[in-house]
Amino acid sequence: GHSAEESVNGLAGDPLASHSSSLKPPSEDPSGGESQPGTPLPLPGHSGLSIQEMVAMSPELDTYAITKKVKELIFPFPLTLPNGELFSQRLFGETILGLTQGSVSDLLARPKPWHKLSLKGREPFVRMQLWLQDPHSVEKLMDMKRLEKKAYMKRRLSSLSDSHSVDGGLVGTDYVQGSQSPGQQHLKKPRVVLGPEEKEALKKAYQQKPYPSPKTIEELASQLNLKTSTVINWFHNYRSRIRRELFIEEIQAAGGVGPGSEGGSPSLRGSKSGEGDSCDGTESEGTMETRQGLGIGLEDHRGACKDHDMEAESEAGGSNNSPAQIDCTTSGLAGPGSSCGQGGLGLFSLTEASSSSHASSTNIPASGPARNPRDNNLRKKKAANLNNIIHRLEKAASKEDPSEWEF
DNA sequence: TCAGAGTCAATACC
DNA sequence: GGTATTGACTCTGA
C-alpha cells in the first residue's frame, strides 16, 4: 500500500524541499498507482522548513475562511479551465494536500476551528493557506491537471492492450484497500452499510448514552444483528462527527457566517437533534498575539461549548461583523497578480494590512436579522440539545447511586 | 485500554 | 464524473 498517509508522512522526511521534482503528478508514479494521493506541492518560499515546523510556527489561521477561499477558487463556480474543465477535489487533494477526495470534501465542508485541531489536523490548512498565497497556485494546479490527463491517457492506452490485468476482473469490494500488489491480495471484507432502522436505533441509543457500556454495546449489536466492532465504530464516528457539527454551530453562532450561510449547509444535514454531548471542555486559548500574519482573518473564539446549550444568546450574534470575513476575495481568482496573498509573502510574513481590508469583502452573505430556514433548524437543534440535557439530568437525578449516572 | 483525531476508500448521490 | 457520506482503520495521548 501507498497511501496519502505515506505521502504525507513522507513529507516529514522530505521537508517539501524537493521543489520542482515534486511537481510530478501522482499518476505518473512509475508504480502505476491509481489515484492515490501524491506528493503535495512544495511549499513556496519556505523550503528550509518541514511542514511540521511550519505548522508549529504558524499563527492561528481562520480555517473556515481558508476553506471558503479555496472553494471559491476551485469549486464550484470556479476557475474553469480554458477547455471548460474544472479542478476537482481529488486533484486538489492529491496534489496540494496529500489527501484523498473524501477527506478534501469533508475538510472543505466542515473545517474545524484552528484551536480544536491537532498539529496534524492543522497541516492541510497550512498547506491550503500557502497554496492560496502562492501567486502561481492556480497555474500549478492546471499543470498538474494537464500532466495527470496525459498520464491517464497513457495508462488507459496500456490497459487496453493489457485488459487482463490483475484486478481487471475484480470489482470494488474484492480486495483489501491498499494491498494492490499482485500476490498479496487479501479477501476484502464487504463494507457494512447500516440501514435506516439500524441507524435510527443507534442514534436513539446514543441519545440515551453517548458512551455505552460494553454490555450495552453487546446488546445493541445482537439486537441489530451487527458486529460489536461495528457498533463501537459507529459510536466513535458519531461522537466525533457530532462534535464537529457543533464546532460549526460555534462558528456560526459566533459570527453569523458559516458554512451553511452560503446556500444550504452540508454540515447540518439530516436530523441530528438531541445530541447533547460533545463538550470536551477544551477551551480556546485565544491567541491574539498571532493575529498578524495571514491574509485571512482570525476566528473569534468564544466559549466553545457552553454556547451550544444557550441558544438564545448565541442566536443574537448574527451580525455582519463576522470574524470569518474574507478580505481580499477577488472575483474568484486571487492568484497571479492579485493583491490577495501577495505571492512573495509567506505564511508568516503577511502584515496586518490584509486583515484590515474587510470592507472589500463583498461575497459574504449578510446574515443579519433576516432568518432563513437554517436558523430555524439551528434553533430546533439547540432546543433539542437542551431537552436532551434536561432529560439526562432528570434521569441522573432519579438514580440514587451516583455511579449509575450516565454522564 | 480507551477515546479522540485524522484519514482512507467504498459507496451513495447528483 | 464529480462530490458527499460514512464504516473502518491508524495513530496518539491520557
Tab-separated table of N, CA, C and O in Angstrom, chain A residues 126-223:
chain	number	residue	atom	x	y	z
A	126	VAL	N	-2.595	24.708	6.694
A	126	VAL	CA	-1.374	25.459	6.388
A	126	VAL	C	-1.039	25.300	4.917
A	126	VAL	O	-0.682	26.260	4.234
A	127	ARG	N	-1.207	24.099	4.443
A	127	ARG	CA	-0.948	23.877	3.013
A	127	ARG	C	-1.885	24.705	2.152
A	127	ARG	O	-1.479	25.286	1.144
A	128	MET	N	-3.132	24.710	2.536
A	128	MET	CA	-4.094	25.489	1.753
A	128	MET	C	-3.729	26.966	1.785
A	128	MET	O	-3.777	27.655	0.769
A	129	GLN	N	-3.379	27.419	2.961
A	129	GLN	CA	-3.029	28.826	3.098
A	129	GLN	C	-1.829	29.167	2.232
A	129	GLN	O	-1.805	30.177	1.537
A	130	LEU	N	-0.855	28.301	2.271
A	130	LEU	CA	0.329	28.558	1.460
A	130	LEU	C	0.001	28.503	-0.025
A	130	LEU	O	0.516	29.277	-0.823
A	131	TRP	N	-0.872	27.596	-0.314
A	131	TRP	CA	-1.277	27.491	-1.716
A	131	TRP	C	-1.984	28.764	-2.151
A	131	TRP	O	-1.762	29.289	-3.239
A	132	LEU	N	-2.833	29.256	-1.284
A	132	LEU	CA	-3.558	30.484	-1.604
A	132	LEU	C	-2.605	31.659	-1.779
A	132	LEU	O	-2.866	32.584	-2.535
A	133	GLN	N	-1.511	31.590	-1.048
A	133	GLN	CA	-0.569	32.700	-1.123
A	133	GLN	C	0.374	32.583	-2.306
A	133	GLN	O	1.072	33.526	-2.628
A	134	ASP	N	0.378	31.428	-2.879
A	134	ASP	CA	1.289	31.225	-3.995
A	134	ASP	C	0.725	31.900	-5.240
A	134	ASP	O	-0.355	31.550	-5.703
A	135	PRO	N	1.445	32.837	-5.787
A	135	PRO	CA	0.908	33.543	-6.954
A	135	PRO	C	0.698	32.629	-8.149
A	135	PRO	O	-0.033	32.960	-9.065
A	136	HIS	N	1.354	31.496	-8.104
A	136	HIS	CA	1.202	30.598	-9.252
A	136	HIS	C	0.371	29.372	-8.897
A	136	HIS	O	0.410	28.368	-9.591
A	137	SER	N	-0.346	29.473	-7.819
A	137	SER	CA	-1.067	28.299	-7.329
A	137	SER	C	-1.967	27.690	-8.394
A	137	SER	O	-1.938	26.481	-8.636
A	138	VAL	N	-2.723	28.534	-9.006
A	138	VAL	CA	-3.691	28.020	-9.961
A	138	VAL	C	-3.002	27.454	-11.193
A	138	VAL	O	-3.368	26.388	-11.688
A	139	GLU	N	-1.985	28.174	-11.626
A	139	GLU	CA	-1.249	27.656	-12.789
A	139	GLU	C	-0.675	26.292	-12.485
A	139	GLU	O	-0.711	25.381	-13.321
A	140	LYS	N	-0.152	26.147	-11.283
A	140	LYS	CA	0.442	24.856	-10.932
A	140	LYS	C	-0.601	23.747	-10.960
A	140	LYS	O	-0.346	22.644	-11.417
A	141	LEU	N	-1.755	24.082	-10.450
A	141	LEU	CA	-2.803	23.080	-10.441
A	141	LEU	C	-3.204	22.723	-11.866
A	141	LEU	O	-3.498	21.575	-12.184
A	142	MET	N	-3.213	23.729	-12.695
A	142	MET	CA	-3.540	23.461	-14.097
A	142	MET	C	-2.490	22.557	-14.727
A	142	MET	O	-2.819	21.643	-15.487
A	143	ASP	N	-1.252	22.846	-14.405
A	143	ASP	CA	-0.178	21.987	-14.915
A	143	ASP	C	-0.397	20.553	-14.467
A	143	ASP	O	-0.257	19.613	-15.233
A	144	MET	N	-0.715	20.438	-13.206
A	144	MET	CA	-0.954	19.110	-12.645
A	144	MET	C	-2.035	18.398	-13.430
A	144	MET	O	-1.937	17.234	-13.757
A	145	LYS	N	-3.069	19.132	-13.665
A	145	LYS	CA	-4.204	18.521	-14.336
A	145	LYS	C	-3.786	18.049	-15.729
A	145	LYS	O	-4.126	16.948	-16.148
A	146	ARG	N	-3.040	18.885	-16.391
A	146	ARG	CA	-2.597	18.504	-17.729
A	146	ARG	C	-1.737	17.253	-17.671
A	146	ARG	O	-1.941	16.295	-18.411
A	147	LEU	N	-0.782	17.274	-16.765
A	147	LEU	CA	0.111	16.123	-16.649
A	147	LEU	C	-0.669	14.870	-16.303
A	147	LEU	O	-0.424	13.791	-16.816
A	148	GLU	N	-1.623	15.063	-15.405
A	148	GLU	CA	-2.380	13.903	-14.967
A	148	GLU	C	-3.205	13.330	-16.104
A	148	GLU	O	-3.324	12.120	-16.264
A	149	LYS	N	-3.743	14.218	-16.887
A	149	LYS	CA	-4.551	13.760	-18.003
A	149	LYS	C	-3.690	12.959	-18.983
A	149	LYS	O	-4.090	11.908	-19.477
A	150	LYS	N	-2.500	13.489	-19.179
A	150	LYS	CA	-1.595	12.798	-20.076
A	150	LYS	C	-1.306	11.397	-19.544
A	150	LYS	O	-1.379	10.398	-20.262
A	151	ALA	N	-1.017	11.354	-18.270
A	151	ALA	CA	-0.689	10.066	-17.656
A	151	ALA	C	-1.877	9.130	-17.726
A	151	ALA	O	-1.737	7.928	-17.945
A	152	TYR	N	-3.044	9.704	-17.538
A	152	TYR	CA	-4.252	8.886	-17.576
A	152	TYR	C	-4.437	8.269	-18.956
A	152	TYR	O	-4.733	7.086	-19.094
A	153	MET	N	-4.257	9.096	-19.966
A	153	MET	CA	-4.406	8.575	-21.320
A	153	MET	C	-3.399	7.462	-21.583
A	153	MET	O	-3.701	6.458	-22.208
A	154	LYS	N	-2.214	7.696	-21.044
A	154	LYS	CA	-1.158	6.707	-21.233
A	154	LYS	C	-1.565	5.381	-20.586
A	154	LYS	O	-1.469	4.314	-21.190
A	155	ARG	N	-2.033	5.497	-19.376
A	155	ARG	CA	-2.442	4.285	-18.652
A	155	ARG	C	-3.573	3.592	-19.364
A	155	ARG	O	-3.641	2.392	-19.483
A	156	ARG	N	-4.487	4.426	-19.840
A	156	ARG	CA	-5.662	3.878	-20.492
A	156	ARG	C	-5.250	3.094	-21.738
A	156	ARG	O	-5.738	2.005	-21.981
A	157	LEU	N	-4.344	3.691	-22.465
A	157	LEU	CA	-3.862	3.022	-23.665
A	157	LEU	C	-3.234	1.686	-23.323
A	157	LEU	O	-3.517	0.665	-23.944
A	158	SER	N	-2.394	1.725	-22.316
A	158	SER	CA	-1.696	0.489	-21.990
A	158	SER	C	-2.641	-0.539	-21.393
A	158	SER	O	-2.474	-1.735	-21.575
A	159	SER	N	-3.655	-0.060	-20.704
A	159	SER	CA	-4.578	-1.043	-20.116
A	159	SER	C	-5.461	-1.665	-21.189
A	159	SER	O	-5.978	-2.761	-21.035
A	160	LEU	N	-5.639	-0.934	-22.261
A	160	LEU	CA	-6.415	-1.511	-23.353
A	160	LEU	C	-5.692	-2.708	-23.948
A	160	LEU	O	-6.294	-3.709	-24.319
A	161	SER	N	-4.385	-2.547	-23.996
A	161	SER	CA	-3.624	-3.647	-24.564
A	161	SER	C	-3.354	-4.725	-23.531
A	161	SER	O	-2.856	-5.784	-23.831
A	162	ASP	N	-3.694	-4.436	-22.306
A	162	ASP	CA	-3.426	-5.404	-21.244
A	162	ASP	C	-4.680	-5.557	-20.400
A	162	ASP	O	-4.671	-5.373	-19.196
A	163	SER	N	-5.743	-5.916	-21.051
A	163	SER	CA	-7.035	-5.863	-20.369
A	163	SER	C	-7.225	-6.964	-19.349
A	163	SER	O	-8.185	-6.970	-18.602
A	164	HIS	N	-6.314	-7.884	-19.290
A	164	HIS	CA	-6.453	-8.935	-18.276
A	164	HIS	C	-5.510	-8.693	-17.120
A	164	HIS	O	-4.864	-9.585	-16.620
A	165	SER	N	-5.453	-7.491	-16.735
A	165	SER	CA	-4.572	-7.175	-15.619
A	165	SER	C	-5.097	-7.807	-14.348
A	165	SER	O	-6.211	-8.311	-14.302
A	166	VAL	N	-4.300	-7.731	-13.326
A	166	VAL	CA	-4.599	-8.443	-12.086
A	166	VAL	C	-5.985	-8.154	-11.557
A	166	VAL	O	-6.741	-9.040	-11.228
A	167	ASP	N	-6.298	-6.866	-11.510
A	167	ASP	CA	-7.583	-6.566	-10.923
A	167	ASP	C	-8.634	-6.294	-11.993
A	167	ASP	O	-9.684	-5.768	-11.723
A	168	GLY	N	-8.297	-6.669	-13.179
A	168	GLY	CA	-9.223	-6.400	-14.256
A	168	GLY	C	-10.606	-6.977	-14.018
A	168	GLY	O	-11.617	-6.356	-14.326
A	169	GLY	N	-10.672	-8.141	-13.475
A	169	GLY	CA	-11.976	-8.757	-13.325
A	169	GLY	C	-12.574	-8.564	-11.951
A	169	GLY	O	-13.606	-9.126	-11.644
A	170	LEU	N	-11.920	-7.802	-11.160
A	170	LEU	CA	-12.396	-7.654	-9.799
A	170	LEU	C	-13.036	-6.303	-9.624
A	170	LEU	O	-12.500	-5.289	-10.002
A	171	VAL	N	-14.159	-6.325	-9.052
A	171	VAL	CA	-14.842	-5.067	-8.882
A	171	VAL	C	-14.955	-4.739	-7.411
A	171	VAL	O	-15.315	-5.563	-6.606
A	172	GLY	N	-14.665	-3.529	-7.150
A	172	GLY	CA	-14.972	-2.953	-5.852
A	172	GLY	C	-14.485	-3.693	-4.645
A	172	GLY	O	-13.385	-3.469	-4.179
A	173	THR	N	-15.267	-4.565	-4.173
A	173	THR	CA	-15.062	-5.000	-2.815
A	173	THR	C	-14.226	-6.259	-2.659
A	173	THR	O	-14.239	-6.891	-1.623
A	174	ASP	N	-13.506	-6.611	-3.647
A	174	ASP	CA	-12.844	-7.896	-3.549
A	174	ASP	C	-11.544	-7.896	-2.770
A	174	ASP	O	-11.149	-8.897	-2.205
A	175	TYR	N	-10.900	-6.794	-2.754
A	175	TYR	CA	-9.597	-6.791	-2.116
A	175	TYR	C	-9.476	-5.733	-1.053
A	175	TYR	O	-10.114	-4.697	-1.083
A	176	VAL	N	-8.613	-6.024	-0.171
A	176	VAL	CA	-8.379	-5.093	0.922
A	176	VAL	C	-7.741	-3.836	0.388
A	176	VAL	O	-6.903	-3.880	-0.488
A	177	GLN	N	-8.169	-2.729	0.923
A	177	GLN	CA	-7.616	-1.482	0.461
A	177	GLN	C	-6.121	-1.452	0.643
A	177	GLN	O	-5.572	-1.946	1.602
A	178	GLY	N	-5.489	-0.885	-0.324
A	178	GLY	CA	-4.072	-0.637	-0.188
A	178	GLY	C	-3.191	-1.843	-0.438
A	178	GLY	O	-1.987	-1.751	-0.356
A	179	SER	N	-3.757	-2.951	-0.734
A	179	SER	CA	-2.879	-4.088	-0.985
A	179	SER	C	-3.010	-4.517	-2.433
A	179	SER	O	-3.482	-5.584	-2.736
A	180	GLN	N	-2.600	-3.627	-3.288
A	180	GLN	CA	-2.801	-3.902	-4.688
A	180	GLN	C	-1.748	-4.793	-5.288
A	180	GLN	O	-1.910	-5.281	-6.376
A	181	SER	N	-0.673	-4.949	-4.579
A	181	SER	CA	0.384	-5.663	-5.241
A	181	SER	C	-0.021	-7.097	-5.482
A	181	SER	O	-0.522	-7.777	-4.593
A	182	PRO	N	0.189	-7.552	-6.702
A	182	PRO	CA	-0.243	-8.891	-7.071
A	182	PRO	C	0.356	-9.925	-6.144
A	182	PRO	O	1.494	-9.813	-5.741
A	183	GLY	N	-0.416	-10.896	-5.827
A	183	GLY	CA	0.077	-11.958	-4.980
A	183	GLY	C	-0.090	-11.643	-3.505
A	183	GLY	O	-0.012	-12.506	-2.665
A	184	GLN	N	-0.369	-10.386	-3.231
A	184	GLN	CA	-0.531	-10.007	-1.831
A	184	GLN	C	-1.960	-9.584	-1.570
A	184	GLN	O	-2.239	-8.883	-0.615
A	185	GLN	N	-2.846	-9.961	-2.464
A	185	GLN	CA	-4.207	-9.507	-2.293
A	185	GLN	C	-4.919	-10.374	-1.274
A	185	GLN	O	-4.872	-11.584	-1.307
A	186	HIS	N	-5.577	-9.710	-0.387
A	186	HIS	CA	-6.357	-10.430	0.607
A	186	HIS	C	-7.817	-10.263	0.257
A	186	HIS	O	-8.199	-9.293	-0.360
A	187	LEU	N	-8.599	-11.202	0.700
A	187	LEU	CA	-10.016	-11.017	0.504
A	187	LEU	C	-10.473	-9.858	1.351
A	187	LEU	O	-10.057	-9.695	2.494
A	188	LYS	N	-11.351	-9.113	0.783
A	188	LYS	CA	-11.760	-7.894	1.459
A	188	LYS	C	-13.082	-8.094	2.161
A	188	LYS	O	-13.975	-8.758	1.652
A	189	LYS	N	-13.173	-7.464	3.296
A	189	LYS	CA	-14.451	-7.500	3.975
A	189	LYS	C	-15.397	-6.586	3.221
A	189	LYS	O	-15.029	-5.477	2.865
A	190	PRO	N	-16.588	-7.032	2.992
A	190	PRO	CA	-17.531	-6.114	2.354
A	190	PRO	C	-17.832	-4.962	3.302
A	190	PRO	O	-17.853	-5.133	4.522
A	191	ARG	N	-18.055	-3.836	2.729
A	191	ARG	CA	-18.342	-2.666	3.543
A	191	ARG	C	-19.712	-2.809	4.187
A	191	ARG	O	-20.699	-3.141	3.538
A	192	VAL	N	-19.755	-2.537	5.446
A	192	VAL	CA	-21.029	-2.582	6.156
A	192	VAL	C	-21.820	-1.320	5.823
A	192	VAL	O	-21.304	-0.222	5.911
A	193	VAL	N	-23.027	-1.509	5.412
A	193	VAL	CA	-23.889	-0.344	5.189
A	193	VAL	C	-25.089	-0.478	6.115
A	193	VAL	O	-25.898	-1.394	5.991
A	194	LEU	N	-25.150	0.413	7.035
A	194	LEU	CA	-26.234	0.333	8.004
A	194	LEU	C	-27.535	0.840	7.401
A	194	LEU	O	-27.557	1.865	6.717
A	195	GLY	N	-28.571	0.148	7.687
A	195	GLY	CA	-29.878	0.558	7.201
A	195	GLY	C	-30.440	1.678	8.048
A	195	GLY	O	-29.949	1.944	9.141
A	196	PRO	N	-31.463	2.334	7.535
A	196	PRO	CA	-32.072	3.457	8.266
A	196	PRO	C	-32.564	3.051	9.653
A	196	PRO	O	-32.425	3.831	10.601
A	197	GLU	N	-33.107	1.855	9.755
A	197	GLU	CA	-33.616	1.445	11.069
A	197	GLU	C	-32.472	1.253	12.044
A	197	GLU	O	-32.547	1.637	13.212
A	198	GLU	N	-31.413	0.659	11.523
A	198	GLU	CA	-30.257	0.434	12.394
A	198	GLU	C	-29.677	1.763	12.866
A	198	GLU	O	-29.362	1.946	14.037
A	199	LYS	N	-29.579	2.678	11.918
A	199	LYS	CA	-29.043	3.986	12.290
A	199	LYS	C	-29.938	4.663	13.310
A	199	LYS	O	-29.462	5.283	14.265
A	200	GLU	N	-31.215	4.546	13.079
A	200	GLU	CA	-32.159	5.174	13.989
A	200	GLU	C	-31.982	4.597	15.386
A	200	GLU	O	-31.947	5.324	16.378
A	201	ALA	N	-31.880	3.292	15.433
A	201	ALA	CA	-31.727	2.633	16.727
A	201	ALA	C	-30.432	3.059	17.403
A	201	ALA	O	-30.391	3.318	18.609
A	202	LEU	N	-29.398	3.170	16.618
A	202	LEU	CA	-28.120	3.571	17.184
A	202	LEU	C	-28.182	5.017	17.675
A	202	LEU	O	-27.643	5.348	18.735
A	203	LYS	N	-28.857	5.847	16.914
A	203	LYS	CA	-28.977	7.240	17.347
A	203	LYS	C	-29.767	7.339	18.648
A	203	LYS	O	-29.439	8.131	19.521
A	204	LYS	N	-30.794	6.530	18.708
A	204	LYS	CA	-31.585	6.536	19.947
A	204	LYS	C	-30.702	6.098	21.105
A	204	LYS	O	-30.719	6.693	22.187
A	205	ALA	N	-29.965	5.062	20.858
A	205	ALA	CA	-29.079	4.570	21.912
A	205	ALA	C	-28.068	5.648	22.295
A	205	ALA	O	-27.739	5.824	23.469
A	206	TYR	N	-27.611	6.356	21.297
A	206	TYR	CA	-26.646	7.416	21.562
A	206	TYR	C	-27.258	8.499	22.440
A	206	TYR	O	-26.626	9.038	23.337
A	207	GLN	N	-28.502	8.805	22.145
A	207	GLN	CA	-29.145	9.855	22.933
A	207	GLN	C	-29.331	9.418	24.383
A	207	GLN	O	-29.291	10.234	25.291
A	208	GLN	N	-29.530	8.141	24.553
A	208	GLN	CA	-29.609	7.625	25.915
A	208	GLN	C	-28.245	7.651	26.574
A	208	GLN	O	-28.084	8.051	27.705
A	209	LYS	N	-27.278	7.207	25.816
A	209	LYS	CA	-25.937	7.042	26.368
A	209	LYS	C	-24.907	7.236	25.268
A	209	LYS	O	-24.621	6.315	24.510
A	210	PRO	N	-24.313	8.390	25.221
A	210	PRO	CA	-23.287	8.608	24.193
A	210	PRO	C	-22.080	7.699	24.381
A	210	PRO	O	-21.342	7.441	23.434
A	211	TYR	N	-21.877	7.253	25.602
A	211	TYR	CA	-20.757	6.349	25.881
A	211	TYR	C	-21.303	5.057	26.471
A	211	TYR	O	-21.291	4.855	27.685
A	212	PRO	N	-21.804	4.211	25.640
A	212	PRO	CA	-22.434	2.991	26.164
A	212	PRO	C	-21.409	2.030	26.770
A	212	PRO	O	-20.249	2.004	26.343
A	213	SER	N	-21.876	1.283	27.709
A	213	SER	CA	-21.012	0.282	28.323
A	213	SER	C	-20.825	-0.875	27.349
A	213	SER	O	-21.615	-1.053	26.424
A	214	PRO	N	-19.806	-1.666	27.590
A	214	PRO	CA	-19.601	-2.840	26.739
A	214	PRO	C	-20.847	-3.720	26.680
A	214	PRO	O	-21.167	-4.292	25.637
A	215	LYS	N	-21.521	-3.778	27.805
A	215	LYS	CA	-22.733	-4.602	27.841
A	215	LYS	C	-23.787	-4.034	26.888
A	215	LYS	O	-24.415	-4.758	26.119
A	216	THR	N	-23.960	-2.732	26.975
A	216	THR	CA	-24.934	-2.090	26.087
A	216	THR	C	-24.554	-2.303	24.626
A	216	THR	O	-25.411	-2.549	23.773
A	217	ILE	N	-23.270	-2.205	24.380
A	217	ILE	CA	-22.815	-2.395	23.001
A	217	ILE	C	-23.136	-3.804	22.533
A	217	ILE	O	-23.638	-4.002	21.424
A	218	GLU	N	-22.869	-4.742	23.402
A	218	GLU	CA	-23.183	-6.130	23.060
A	218	GLU	C	-24.667	-6.284	22.743
A	218	GLU	O	-25.050	-6.901	21.742
A	219	GLU	N	-25.460	-5.698	23.618
A	219	GLU	CA	-26.901	-5.822	23.418
A	219	GLU	C	-27.336	-5.199	22.096
A	219	GLU	O	-28.096	-5.794	21.330
A	220	LEU	N	-26.821	-4.016	21.886
A	220	LEU	CA	-27.170	-3.336	20.639
A	220	LEU	C	-26.767	-4.169	19.439
A	220	LEU	O	-27.527	-4.322	18.477
A	221	ALA	N	-25.560	-4.669	19.526
A	221	ALA	CA	-25.044	-5.450	18.405
A	221	ALA	C	-25.937	-6.656	18.126
A	221	ALA	O	-26.274	-6.942	16.977
A	222	SER	N	-26.325	-7.312	19.202
A	222	SER	CA	-27.128	-8.514	18.946
A	222	SER	C	-28.541	-8.142	18.510
A	222	SER	O	-29.127	-8.806	17.658
A	223	GLN	N	-29.059	-7.083	19.079
A	223	GLN	CA	-30.396	-6.655	18.656
A	223	GLN	C	-30.425	-6.279	17.181
A	223	GLN	O	-31.369	-6.558	16.458
